[in-house]
């Protein structure tokens, strides 16, 4: 079974309804949205390359956004993580455990944190998906959370960092960053094998005012 799915990725910088500032290049955007599907059962169809198709107006309810759409053929079992990394070339989102235990694959779906390794791509149709590539400003300036991670040296190897940053943005926007204890609790699903936790908490504390929508 092959599911043919249309993805839309944010192209222009725009402030979405959840208040996250999103980046500008379509494929560098990490914003993807499935907007339709066609199931071709019992056909031995080779996966088609990603195609850019006609943008959809107001996709994902983001009225200001220019949402280029992409058509990509996926096995119905494809996770959102594999769709992003292997089909859309958005490799900023990392695969750590691939079983929901490390948080390296964290992305935002409609502004809320999800583990993309546990999310089927076809289950997030008509939702806006933001990954680490999509949070920079229109001129490529770092998101406040990214800047804070740099300033507080909140990483060593950096493998967990995209997931940490996406989770931190979600944590702040959920209102769960009011204290160090709250940050530790609500970021506890993101594992850092390098043990940069104190610096991550400091970075979230610095960025939480400018990150909050
Ligand atoms: S890769 Fe998804 S939680 Fe580890
Ligand atoms: S910085 Fe290496 S795992 Fe977190």
mmCIF file with all atom_site columns, C-alpha atoms and ligand atoms in Angstrom:
data_model
loop_
_atom_site.group_PDB
_atom_site.id
_atom_site.type_symbol
_atom_site.label_atom_id
_atom_site.label_alt_id
_atom_site.label_comp_id
_atom_site.label_asym_id
_atom_site.label_entity_id
_atom_site.label_seq_id
_atom_site.pdbx_PDB_ins_code
_atom_site.Cartn_x
_atom_site.Cartn_y
_atom_site.Cartn_z
_atom_site.occupancy
_atom_site.B_iso_or_equiv
_atom_site.pdbx_formal_charge
_atom_site.auth_seq_id
_atom_site.auth_comp_id
_atom_site.auth_asym_id
_atom_site.auth_atom_id
_atom_site.pdbx_PDB_model_num
ATOM   1   C  CA  . UNK A 1 1   ? 0.000  0.000  0.000  1.00 0.00 ? 1   UNK A CA  1
ATOM   2   C  CA  . UNK A 1 2   ? 1.265  3.427  -0.898 1.00 0.00 ? 2   UNK A CA  1
ATOM   3   C  CA  . UNK A 1 3   ? -0.161 6.626  0.465  1.00 0.00 ? 3   UNK A CA  1
ATOM   4   C  CA  . UNK A 1 4   ? 0.289  9.639  -1.730 1.00 0.00 ? 4   UNK A CA  1
ATOM   5   C  CA  . UNK A 1 5   ? 0.428  12.646 0.493  1.00 0.00 ? 5   UNK A CA  1
ATOM   6   C  CA  . UNK A 1 6   ? 0.669  16.340 -0.053 1.00 0.00 ? 6   UNK A CA  1
ATOM   7   C  CA  . UNK A 1 7   ? 2.918  18.286 2.258  1.00 0.00 ? 7   UNK A CA  1
ATOM   8   C  CA  . UNK A 1 8   ? 2.939  22.027 2.594  1.00 0.00 ? 8   UNK A CA  1
ATOM   9   C  CA  . UNK A 1 9   ? 5.932  23.841 4.025  1.00 0.00 ? 9   UNK A CA  1
ATOM   10  C  CA  . UNK A 1 10  ? 6.033  27.409 5.173  1.00 0.00 ? 10  UNK A CA  1
ATOM   11  C  CA  . UNK A 1 11  ? 8.015  29.593 2.814  1.00 0.00 ? 11  UNK A CA  1
ATOM   12  C  CA  . UNK A 1 12  ? 7.707  33.177 4.008  1.00 0.00 ? 12  UNK A CA  1
ATOM   13  C  CA  . UNK A 1 13  ? 8.484  34.333 7.515  1.00 0.00 ? 13  UNK A CA  1
ATOM   14  C  CA  . UNK A 1 14  ? 5.275  34.745 9.394  1.00 0.00 ? 14  UNK A CA  1
ATOM   15  C  CA  . UNK A 1 15  ? 4.125  34.832 12.967 1.00 0.00 ? 15  UNK A CA  1
ATOM   16  C  CA  . UNK A 1 16  ? 1.816  31.933 13.342 1.00 0.00 ? 16  UNK A CA  1
ATOM   17  C  CA  . UNK A 1 17  ? -1.210 31.840 15.555 1.00 0.00 ? 17  UNK A CA  1
ATOM   18  C  CA  . UNK A 1 18  ? 0.837  30.058 18.221 1.00 0.00 ? 18  UNK A CA  1
ATOM   19  C  CA  . UNK A 1 19  ? 3.296  32.917 18.228 1.00 0.00 ? 19  UNK A CA  1
ATOM   20  C  CA  . UNK A 1 20  ? 6.303  31.000 16.974 1.00 0.00 ? 20  UNK A CA  1
ATOM   21  C  CA  . UNK A 1 21  ? 8.426  32.864 14.495 1.00 0.00 ? 21  UNK A CA  1
ATOM   22  C  CA  . UNK A 1 22  ? 9.051  30.574 11.615 1.00 0.00 ? 22  UNK A CA  1
ATOM   23  C  CA  . UNK A 1 23  ? 11.799 30.676 9.050  1.00 0.00 ? 23  UNK A CA  1
ATOM   24  C  CA  . UNK A 1 24  ? 11.666 31.290 5.370  1.00 0.00 ? 24  UNK A CA  1
ATOM   25  C  CA  . UNK A 1 25  ? 13.122 28.761 2.957  1.00 0.00 ? 25  UNK A CA  1
ATOM   26  C  CA  . UNK A 1 26  ? 10.635 26.105 2.041  1.00 0.00 ? 26  UNK A CA  1
ATOM   27  C  CA  . UNK A 1 27  ? 12.797 23.047 2.364  1.00 0.00 ? 27  UNK A CA  1
ATOM   28  C  CA  . UNK A 1 28  ? 14.906 24.646 5.047  1.00 0.00 ? 28  UNK A CA  1
ATOM   29  C  CA  . UNK A 1 29  ? 11.772 25.470 6.881  1.00 0.00 ? 29  UNK A CA  1
ATOM   30  C  CA  . UNK A 1 30  ? 11.001 22.263 8.638  1.00 0.00 ? 30  UNK A CA  1
ATOM   31  C  CA  . UNK A 1 31  ? 7.375  23.199 8.493  1.00 0.00 ? 31  UNK A CA  1
ATOM   32  C  CA  . UNK A 1 32  ? 5.455  20.513 6.744  1.00 0.00 ? 32  UNK A CA  1
ATOM   33  C  CA  . UNK A 1 33  ? 1.828  19.814 6.446  1.00 0.00 ? 33  UNK A CA  1
ATOM   34  C  CA  . UNK A 1 34  ? -0.034 16.939 4.970  1.00 0.00 ? 34  UNK A CA  1
ATOM   35  C  CA  . UNK A 1 35  ? -3.056 18.183 3.169  1.00 0.00 ? 35  UNK A CA  1
ATOM   36  C  CA  . UNK A 1 36  ? -4.485 15.207 1.365  1.00 0.00 ? 36  UNK A CA  1
ATOM   37  C  CA  . UNK A 1 37  ? -4.039 11.559 0.631  1.00 0.00 ? 37  UNK A CA  1
ATOM   38  C  CA  . UNK A 1 38  ? -4.871 8.969  -1.921 1.00 0.00 ? 38  UNK A CA  1
ATOM   39  C  CA  . UNK A 1 39  ? -4.553 5.313  -1.038 1.00 0.00 ? 39  UNK A CA  1
ATOM   40  C  CA  . UNK A 1 40  ? -3.437 3.048  -3.821 1.00 0.00 ? 40  UNK A CA  1
ATOM   41  C  CA  . UNK A 1 41  ? -4.041 -0.427 -2.457 1.00 0.00 ? 41  UNK A CA  1
ATOM   42  C  CA  . UNK A 1 42  ? -2.476 -3.586 -3.815 1.00 0.00 ? 42  UNK A CA  1
ATOM   43  C  CA  . UNK A 1 43  ? -0.209 -1.774 -6.236 1.00 0.00 ? 43  UNK A CA  1
ATOM   44  C  CA  . UNK A 1 44  ? 3.526  -2.248 -6.412 1.00 0.00 ? 44  UNK A CA  1
ATOM   45  C  CA  . UNK A 1 45  ? 4.265  1.441  -6.787 1.00 0.00 ? 45  UNK A CA  1
ATOM   46  C  CA  . UNK A 1 46  ? 7.805  2.703  -6.305 1.00 0.00 ? 46  UNK A CA  1
ATOM   47  C  CA  . UNK A 1 47  ? 8.057  5.719  -4.006 1.00 0.00 ? 47  UNK A CA  1
ATOM   48  C  CA  . UNK A 1 48  ? 7.860  8.871  -6.080 1.00 0.00 ? 48  UNK A CA  1
ATOM   49  C  CA  . UNK A 1 49  ? 10.264 11.747 -5.544 1.00 0.00 ? 49  UNK A CA  1
ATOM   50  C  CA  . UNK A 1 50  ? 9.033  14.743 -3.617 1.00 0.00 ? 50  UNK A CA  1
ATOM   51  C  CA  . UNK A 1 51  ? 7.346  17.202 -5.942 1.00 0.00 ? 51  UNK A CA  1
ATOM   52  C  CA  . UNK A 1 52  ? 6.444  20.783 -5.240 1.00 0.00 ? 52  UNK A CA  1
ATOM   53  C  CA  . UNK A 1 53  ? 2.876  21.472 -6.242 1.00 0.00 ? 53  UNK A CA  1
ATOM   54  C  CA  . UNK A 1 54  ? 0.489  24.392 -6.113 1.00 0.00 ? 54  UNK A CA  1
ATOM   55  C  CA  . UNK A 1 55  ? 0.561  26.207 -2.756 1.00 0.00 ? 55  UNK A CA  1
ATOM   56  C  CA  . UNK A 1 56  ? -2.601 26.088 -0.751 1.00 0.00 ? 56  UNK A CA  1
ATOM   57  C  CA  . UNK A 1 57  ? -4.043 29.307 0.580  1.00 0.00 ? 57  UNK A CA  1
ATOM   58  C  CA  . UNK A 1 58  ? -4.404 29.501 4.316  1.00 0.00 ? 58  UNK A CA  1
ATOM   59  C  CA  . UNK A 1 59  ? -3.074 26.017 4.912  1.00 0.00 ? 59  UNK A CA  1
ATOM   60  C  CA  . UNK A 1 60  ? -2.983 25.084 8.565  1.00 0.00 ? 60  UNK A CA  1
ATOM   61  C  CA  . UNK A 1 61  ? -5.076 28.122 9.435  1.00 0.00 ? 61  UNK A CA  1
ATOM   62  C  CA  . UNK A 1 62  ? -1.989 30.304 9.073  1.00 0.00 ? 62  UNK A CA  1
ATOM   63  C  CA  . UNK A 1 63  ? -3.528 33.115 7.065  1.00 0.00 ? 63  UNK A CA  1
ATOM   64  C  CA  . UNK A 1 64  ? -0.312 35.093 6.643  1.00 0.00 ? 64  UNK A CA  1
ATOM   65  C  CA  . UNK A 1 65  ? 1.729  32.197 5.466  1.00 0.00 ? 65  UNK A CA  1
ATOM   66  C  CA  . UNK A 1 66  ? 2.765  31.192 2.020  1.00 0.00 ? 66  UNK A CA  1
ATOM   67  C  CA  . UNK A 1 67  ? 2.565  27.412 2.157  1.00 0.00 ? 67  UNK A CA  1
ATOM   68  C  CA  . UNK A 1 68  ? 4.217  25.656 -0.752 1.00 0.00 ? 68  UNK A CA  1
ATOM   69  C  CA  . UNK A 1 69  ? 2.908  22.128 -1.050 1.00 0.00 ? 69  UNK A CA  1
ATOM   70  C  CA  . UNK A 1 70  ? 4.844  18.969 -1.731 1.00 0.00 ? 70  UNK A CA  1
ATOM   71  C  CA  . UNK A 1 71  ? 3.591  15.687 -3.078 1.00 0.00 ? 71  UNK A CA  1
ATOM   72  C  CA  . UNK A 1 72  ? 5.378  12.658 -1.713 1.00 0.00 ? 72  UNK A CA  1
ATOM   73  C  CA  . UNK A 1 73  ? 4.538  8.959  -1.886 1.00 0.00 ? 73  UNK A CA  1
ATOM   74  C  CA  . UNK A 1 74  ? 4.881  7.253  1.460  1.00 0.00 ? 74  UNK A CA  1
ATOM   75  C  CA  . UNK A 1 75  ? 4.318  3.827  2.818  1.00 0.00 ? 75  UNK A CA  1
ATOM   76  C  CA  . UNK A 1 76  ? 1.353  4.178  5.160  1.00 0.00 ? 76  UNK A CA  1
ATOM   77  C  CA  . UNK A 1 77  ? 3.590  3.034  8.032  1.00 0.00 ? 77  UNK A CA  1
ATOM   78  C  CA  . UNK A 1 78  ? 6.090  5.878  7.556  1.00 0.00 ? 78  UNK A CA  1
ATOM   79  C  CA  . UNK A 1 79  ? 6.710  7.839  10.717 1.00 0.00 ? 79  UNK A CA  1
ATOM   80  C  CA  . UNK A 1 80  ? 6.737  11.599 10.711 1.00 0.00 ? 80  UNK A CA  1
ATOM   81  C  CA  . UNK A 1 81  ? 10.425 11.434 11.640 1.00 0.00 ? 81  UNK A CA  1
ATOM   82  C  CA  . UNK A 1 82  ? 11.311 9.360  8.596  1.00 0.00 ? 82  UNK A CA  1
ATOM   83  C  CA  . UNK A 1 83  ? 9.079  11.472 6.359  1.00 0.00 ? 83  UNK A CA  1
ATOM   84  C  CA  . UNK A 1 84  ? 10.920 14.603 7.442  1.00 0.00 ? 84  UNK A CA  1
ATOM   85  C  CA  . UNK A 1 85  ? 14.420 13.161 7.300  1.00 0.00 ? 85  UNK A CA  1
ATOM   86  C  CA  . UNK A 1 86  ? 14.263 10.694 4.440  1.00 0.00 ? 86  UNK A CA  1
ATOM   87  C  CA  . UNK A 1 87  ? 11.646 12.221 2.155  1.00 0.00 ? 87  UNK A CA  1
ATOM   88  C  CA  . UNK A 1 88  ? 11.786 15.973 2.762  1.00 0.00 ? 88  UNK A CA  1
ATOM   89  C  CA  . UNK A 1 89  ? 15.508 16.148 3.541  1.00 0.00 ? 89  UNK A CA  1
ATOM   90  C  CA  . UNK A 1 90  ? 14.934 17.887 6.871  1.00 0.00 ? 90  UNK A CA  1
ATOM   91  C  CA  . UNK A 1 91  ? 17.677 16.153 8.814  1.00 0.00 ? 91  UNK A CA  1
ATOM   92  C  CA  . UNK A 1 92  ? 17.831 18.635 11.680 1.00 0.00 ? 92  UNK A CA  1
ATOM   93  C  CA  . UNK A 1 93  ? 15.399 16.444 13.594 1.00 0.00 ? 93  UNK A CA  1
ATOM   94  C  CA  . UNK A 1 94  ? 17.446 13.581 15.018 1.00 0.00 ? 94  UNK A CA  1
ATOM   95  C  CA  . UNK A 1 95  ? 16.725 9.909  15.432 1.00 0.00 ? 95  UNK A CA  1
ATOM   96  C  CA  . UNK A 1 96  ? 18.026 8.708  18.759 1.00 0.00 ? 96  UNK A CA  1
ATOM   97  C  CA  . UNK A 1 97  ? 16.188 5.711  20.178 1.00 0.00 ? 97  UNK A CA  1
ATOM   98  C  CA  . UNK A 1 98  ? 13.370 5.575  17.576 1.00 0.00 ? 98  UNK A CA  1
ATOM   99  C  CA  . UNK A 1 99  ? 11.076 4.290  20.314 1.00 0.00 ? 99  UNK A CA  1
ATOM   100 C  CA  . UNK A 1 100 ? 9.892  7.328  22.222 1.00 0.00 ? 100 UNK A CA  1
ATOM   101 C  CA  . UNK A 1 101 ? 12.414 7.406  25.022 1.00 0.00 ? 101 UNK A CA  1
ATOM   102 C  CA  . UNK A 1 102 ? 14.991 10.101 24.246 1.00 0.00 ? 102 UNK A CA  1
ATOM   103 C  CA  . UNK A 1 103 ? 13.207 13.155 22.819 1.00 0.00 ? 103 UNK A CA  1
ATOM   104 C  CA  . UNK A 1 104 ? 15.782 13.742 20.071 1.00 0.00 ? 104 UNK A CA  1
ATOM   105 C  CA  . UNK A 1 105 ? 13.002 13.629 17.464 1.00 0.00 ? 105 UNK A CA  1
ATOM   106 C  CA  . UNK A 1 106 ? 10.807 16.301 19.077 1.00 0.00 ? 106 UNK A CA  1
ATOM   107 C  CA  . UNK A 1 107 ? 8.965  18.587 16.653 1.00 0.00 ? 107 UNK A CA  1
ATOM   108 C  CA  . UNK A 1 108 ? 5.999  20.908 17.050 1.00 0.00 ? 108 UNK A CA  1
ATOM   109 C  CA  . UNK A 1 109 ? 2.621  19.989 15.596 1.00 0.00 ? 109 UNK A CA  1
ATOM   110 C  CA  . UNK A 1 110 ? 0.410  23.054 15.678 1.00 0.00 ? 110 UNK A CA  1
ATOM   111 C  CA  . UNK A 1 111 ? 2.833  24.470 18.235 1.00 0.00 ? 111 UNK A CA  1
ATOM   112 C  CA  . UNK A 1 112 ? 2.702  21.506 20.598 1.00 0.00 ? 112 UNK A CA  1
ATOM   113 C  CA  . UNK A 1 113 ? 5.491  19.033 21.232 1.00 0.00 ? 113 UNK A CA  1
ATOM   114 C  CA  . UNK A 1 114 ? 5.293  15.556 19.747 1.00 0.00 ? 114 UNK A CA  1
ATOM   115 C  CA  . UNK A 1 115 ? 7.747  12.715 19.329 1.00 0.00 ? 115 UNK A CA  1
ATOM   116 C  CA  . UNK A 1 116 ? 7.963  12.355 15.581 1.00 0.00 ? 116 UNK A CA  1
ATOM   117 C  CA  . UNK A 1 117 ? 9.314  8.791  15.840 1.00 0.00 ? 117 UNK A CA  1
ATOM   118 C  CA  . UNK A 1 118 ? 5.990  7.723  17.382 1.00 0.00 ? 118 UNK A CA  1
ATOM   119 C  CA  . UNK A 1 119 ? 3.811  9.730  14.998 1.00 0.00 ? 119 UNK A CA  1
ATOM   120 C  CA  . UNK A 1 120 ? 2.631  8.387  11.675 1.00 0.00 ? 120 UNK A CA  1
ATOM   121 C  CA  . UNK A 1 121 ? 3.012  10.939 8.895  1.00 0.00 ? 121 UNK A CA  1
ATOM   122 C  CA  . UNK A 1 122 ? -0.500 10.276 7.644  1.00 0.00 ? 122 UNK A CA  1
ATOM   123 C  CA  . UNK A 1 123 ? -1.907 11.060 11.081 1.00 0.00 ? 123 UNK A CA  1
ATOM   124 C  CA  . UNK A 1 124 ? -0.838 14.702 10.944 1.00 0.00 ? 124 UNK A CA  1
ATOM   125 C  CA  . UNK A 1 125 ? -2.576 15.750 7.800  1.00 0.00 ? 125 UNK A CA  1
ATOM   126 C  CA  . UNK A 1 126 ? -3.758 19.357 7.865  1.00 0.00 ? 126 UNK A CA  1
ATOM   127 C  CA  . UNK A 1 127 ? -1.456 20.203 10.752 1.00 0.00 ? 127 UNK A CA  1
ATOM   128 C  CA  . UNK A 1 128 ? 1.526  22.521 10.638 1.00 0.00 ? 128 UNK A CA  1
ATOM   129 C  CA  . UNK A 1 129 ? 4.756  20.814 11.595 1.00 0.00 ? 129 UNK A CA  1
ATOM   130 C  CA  . UNK A 1 130 ? 7.711  22.892 12.698 1.00 0.00 ? 130 UNK A CA  1
ATOM   131 C  CA  . UNK A 1 131 ? 11.201 21.493 13.091 1.00 0.00 ? 131 UNK A CA  1
ATOM   132 C  CA  . UNK A 1 132 ? 14.489 23.070 14.074 1.00 0.00 ? 132 UNK A CA  1
ATOM   133 C  CA  . UNK A 1 133 ? 15.073 24.324 10.531 1.00 0.00 ? 133 UNK A CA  1
ATOM   134 C  CA  . UNK A 1 134 ? 11.923 26.409 10.701 1.00 0.00 ? 134 UNK A CA  1
ATOM   135 C  CA  . UNK A 1 135 ? 12.485 28.589 13.743 1.00 0.00 ? 135 UNK A CA  1
ATOM   136 C  CA  . UNK A 1 136 ? 15.100 31.056 12.545 1.00 0.00 ? 136 UNK A CA  1
ATOM   137 C  CA  . UNK A 1 137 ? 14.114 34.586 11.658 1.00 0.00 ? 137 UNK A CA  1
ATOM   138 C  CA  . UNK A 1 138 ? 13.568 35.999 8.166  1.00 0.00 ? 138 UNK A CA  1
ATOM   139 C  CA  . UNK A 1 139 ? 17.198 37.052 7.902  1.00 0.00 ? 139 UNK A CA  1
ATOM   140 C  CA  . UNK A 1 140 ? 18.494 33.777 9.245  1.00 0.00 ? 140 UNK A CA  1
ATOM   141 C  CA  . UNK A 1 141 ? 18.957 35.144 12.764 1.00 0.00 ? 141 UNK A CA  1
ATOM   142 C  CA  . UNK A 1 142 ? 18.775 32.584 15.503 1.00 0.00 ? 142 UNK A CA  1
ATOM   143 C  CA  . UNK A 1 143 ? 15.585 32.008 17.437 1.00 0.00 ? 143 UNK A CA  1
ATOM   144 C  CA  . UNK A 1 144 ? 15.968 33.353 21.014 1.00 0.00 ? 144 UNK A CA  1
ATOM   145 C  CA  . UNK A 1 145 ? 16.031 29.789 22.306 1.00 0.00 ? 145 UNK A CA  1
ATOM   146 C  CA  . UNK A 1 146 ? 18.824 28.851 19.904 1.00 0.00 ? 146 UNK A CA  1
ATOM   147 C  CA  . UNK A 1 147 ? 20.766 31.967 20.916 1.00 0.00 ? 147 UNK A CA  1
ATOM   148 C  CA  . UNK A 1 148 ? 20.335 31.163 24.579 1.00 0.00 ? 148 UNK A CA  1
ATOM   149 C  CA  . UNK A 1 149 ? 21.611 27.612 24.064 1.00 0.00 ? 149 UNK A CA  1
ATOM   150 C  CA  . UNK A 1 150 ? 24.723 29.059 22.413 1.00 0.00 ? 150 UNK A CA  1
ATOM   151 C  CA  . UNK A 1 151 ? 25.266 31.671 25.125 1.00 0.00 ? 151 UNK A CA  1
ATOM   152 C  CA  . UNK A 1 152 ? 24.856 29.155 27.943 1.00 0.00 ? 152 UNK A CA  1
ATOM   153 C  CA  . UNK A 1 153 ? 26.900 26.437 26.279 1.00 0.00 ? 153 UNK A CA  1
ATOM   154 C  CA  . UNK A 1 154 ? 23.881 24.159 26.664 1.00 0.00 ? 154 UNK A CA  1
ATOM   155 C  CA  . UNK A 1 155 ? 25.296 21.298 24.607 1.00 0.00 ? 155 UNK A CA  1
ATOM   156 C  CA  . UNK A 1 156 ? 28.427 19.305 24.005 1.00 0.00 ? 156 UNK A CA  1
ATOM   157 C  CA  . UNK A 1 157 ? 28.043 16.833 21.124 1.00 0.00 ? 157 UNK A CA  1
ATOM   158 C  CA  . UNK A 1 158 ? 24.845 18.560 20.029 1.00 0.00 ? 158 UNK A CA  1
ATOM   159 C  CA  . UNK A 1 159 ? 22.968 15.438 18.995 1.00 0.00 ? 159 UNK A CA  1
ATOM   160 C  CA  . UNK A 1 160 ? 20.098 16.004 21.411 1.00 0.00 ? 160 UNK A CA  1
ATOM   161 C  CA  . UNK A 1 161 ? 20.075 19.778 20.858 1.00 0.00 ? 161 UNK A CA  1
ATOM   162 C  CA  . UNK A 1 162 ? 17.448 20.170 18.081 1.00 0.00 ? 162 UNK A CA  1
ATOM   163 C  CA  . UNK A 1 163 ? 15.021 18.124 20.168 1.00 0.00 ? 163 UNK A CA  1
ATOM   164 C  CA  . UNK A 1 164 ? 15.945 20.023 23.315 1.00 0.00 ? 164 UNK A CA  1
ATOM   165 C  CA  . UNK A 1 165 ? 15.338 23.384 21.617 1.00 0.00 ? 165 UNK A CA  1
ATOM   166 C  CA  . UNK A 1 166 ? 12.018 22.366 20.068 1.00 0.00 ? 166 UNK A CA  1
ATOM   167 C  CA  . UNK A 1 167 ? 10.915 20.910 23.370 1.00 0.00 ? 167 UNK A CA  1
ATOM   168 C  CA  . UNK A 1 168 ? 12.026 24.053 25.212 1.00 0.00 ? 168 UNK A CA  1
ATOM   169 C  CA  . UNK A 1 169 ? 9.960  26.238 22.888 1.00 0.00 ? 169 UNK A CA  1
ATOM   170 C  CA  . UNK A 1 170 ? 6.965  23.990 23.468 1.00 0.00 ? 170 UNK A CA  1
ATOM   171 C  CA  . UNK A 1 171 ? 7.613  23.967 27.212 1.00 0.00 ? 171 UNK A CA  1
ATOM   172 C  CA  . UNK A 1 172 ? 7.628  27.765 27.374 1.00 0.00 ? 172 UNK A CA  1
ATOM   173 C  CA  . UNK A 1 173 ? 4.522  28.151 25.229 1.00 0.00 ? 173 UNK A CA  1
ATOM   174 C  CA  . UNK A 1 174 ? 2.688  25.607 27.379 1.00 0.00 ? 174 UNK A CA  1
ATOM   175 C  CA  . UNK A 1 175 ? 3.440  27.739 30.443 1.00 0.00 ? 175 UNK A CA  1
ATOM   176 C  CA  . UNK A 1 176 ? 5.653  25.129 32.043 1.00 0.00 ? 176 UNK A CA  1
ATOM   177 C  CA  . UNK A 1 177 ? 8.827  27.173 32.429 1.00 0.00 ? 177 UNK A CA  1
ATOM   178 C  CA  . UNK A 1 178 ? 7.998  29.288 35.469 1.00 0.00 ? 178 UNK A CA  1
ATOM   179 C  CA  . UNK A 1 179 ? 10.678 27.767 37.684 1.00 0.00 ? 179 UNK A CA  1
ATOM   180 C  CA  . UNK A 1 180 ? 13.805 25.656 37.440 1.00 0.00 ? 180 UNK A CA  1
ATOM   181 C  CA  . UNK A 1 181 ? 11.886 22.733 38.895 1.00 0.00 ? 181 UNK A CA  1
ATOM   182 C  CA  . UNK A 1 182 ? 9.113  23.099 36.321 1.00 0.00 ? 182 UNK A CA  1
ATOM   183 C  CA  . UNK A 1 183 ? 11.614 23.309 33.476 1.00 0.00 ? 183 UNK A CA  1
ATOM   184 C  CA  . UNK A 1 184 ? 13.374 20.174 34.694 1.00 0.00 ? 184 UNK A CA  1
ATOM   185 C  CA  . UNK A 1 185 ? 10.083 18.335 35.053 1.00 0.00 ? 185 UNK A CA  1
ATOM   186 C  CA  . UNK A 1 186 ? 8.608  19.319 31.713 1.00 0.00 ? 186 UNK A CA  1
ATOM   187 C  CA  . UNK A 1 187 ? 11.888 18.854 29.825 1.00 0.00 ? 187 UNK A CA  1
ATOM   188 C  CA  . UNK A 1 188 ? 12.488 15.472 31.445 1.00 0.00 ? 188 UNK A CA  1
ATOM   189 C  CA  . UNK A 1 189 ? 11.502 13.625 28.276 1.00 0.00 ? 189 UNK A CA  1
ATOM   190 C  CA  . UNK A 1 190 ? 14.555 15.006 26.505 1.00 0.00 ? 190 UNK A CA  1
ATOM   191 C  CA  . UNK A 1 191 ? 17.658 13.048 27.393 1.00 0.00 ? 191 UNK A CA  1
ATOM   192 C  CA  . UNK A 1 192 ? 21.136 14.555 27.100 1.00 0.00 ? 192 UNK A CA  1
ATOM   193 C  CA  . UNK A 1 193 ? 23.858 11.968 27.295 1.00 0.00 ? 193 UNK A CA  1
ATOM   194 C  CA  . UNK A 1 194 ? 26.439 14.728 27.665 1.00 0.00 ? 194 UNK A CA  1
ATOM   195 C  CA  . UNK A 1 195 ? 24.745 15.920 30.838 1.00 0.00 ? 195 UNK A CA  1
ATOM   196 C  CA  . UNK A 1 196 ? 24.245 19.538 29.835 1.00 0.00 ? 196 UNK A CA  1
ATOM   197 C  CA  . UNK A 1 197 ? 21.131 19.805 31.962 1.00 0.00 ? 197 UNK A CA  1
ATOM   198 C  CA  . UNK A 1 198 ? 22.105 22.781 34.192 1.00 0.00 ? 198 UNK A CA  1
ATOM   199 C  CA  . UNK A 1 199 ? 23.051 24.806 31.126 1.00 0.00 ? 199 UNK A CA  1
ATOM   200 C  CA  . UNK A 1 200 ? 19.834 23.829 29.343 1.00 0.00 ? 200 UNK A CA  1
ATOM   201 C  CA  . UNK A 1 201 ? 17.783 25.060 32.301 1.00 0.00 ? 201 UNK A CA  1
ATOM   202 C  CA  . UNK A 1 202 ? 19.741 28.316 32.278 1.00 0.00 ? 202 UNK A CA  1
ATOM   203 C  CA  . UNK A 1 203 ? 19.132 28.726 28.545 1.00 0.00 ? 203 UNK A CA  1
ATOM   204 C  CA  . UNK A 1 204 ? 15.402 28.145 28.882 1.00 0.00 ? 204 UNK A CA  1
ATOM   205 C  CA  . UNK A 1 205 ? 15.252 30.660 31.725 1.00 0.00 ? 205 UNK A CA  1
ATOM   206 C  CA  . UNK A 1 206 ? 16.985 33.259 29.565 1.00 0.00 ? 206 UNK A CA  1
ATOM   207 C  CA  . UNK A 1 207 ? 14.876 32.693 26.465 1.00 0.00 ? 207 UNK A CA  1
ATOM   208 C  CA  . UNK A 1 208 ? 11.480 32.167 28.028 1.00 0.00 ? 208 UNK A CA  1
ATOM   209 C  CA  . UNK A 1 209 ? 10.387 35.807 27.981 1.00 0.00 ? 209 UNK A CA  1
ATOM   210 C  CA  . UNK A 1 210 ? 11.169 36.418 24.327 1.00 0.00 ? 210 UNK A CA  1
ATOM   211 C  CA  . UNK A 1 211 ? 9.991  32.949 23.290 1.00 0.00 ? 211 UNK A CA  1
ATOM   212 C  CA  . UNK A 1 212 ? 6.586  33.151 24.915 1.00 0.00 ? 212 UNK A CA  1
ATOM   213 C  CA  . UNK A 1 213 ? 3.843  34.082 22.461 1.00 0.00 ? 213 UNK A CA  1
HETATM 214 S  S1  . LIG B 2 .   ? 14.024 9.138  18.532 1.00 0.00 ? 1   LIG B S1  1
HETATM 215 FE FE1 . LIG B 2 .   ? 12.014 9.646  19.141 1.00 0.00 ? 1   LIG B FE1 1
HETATM 216 S  S2  . LIG B 2 .   ? 12.078 9.621  21.300 1.00 0.00 ? 1   LIG B S2  1
HETATM 217 FE FE2 . LIG B 2 .   ? 14.070 8.908  20.712 1.00 0.00 ? 1   LIG B FE2 1
HETATM 218 S  S1  . LIG B 2 .   ? 24.726 17.575 23.964 1.00 0.00 ? 2   LIG B S1  1
HETATM 219 FE FE1 . LIG B 2 .   ? 25.382 15.508 23.624 1.00 0.00 ? 2   LIG B FE1 1
HETATM 220 S  S2  . LIG B 2 .   ? 23.591 14.352 24.089 1.00 0.00 ? 2   LIG B S2  1
HETATM 221 FE FE2 . LIG B 2 .   ? 23.051 16.355 24.649 1.00 0.00 ? 2   LIG B FE2 1
#
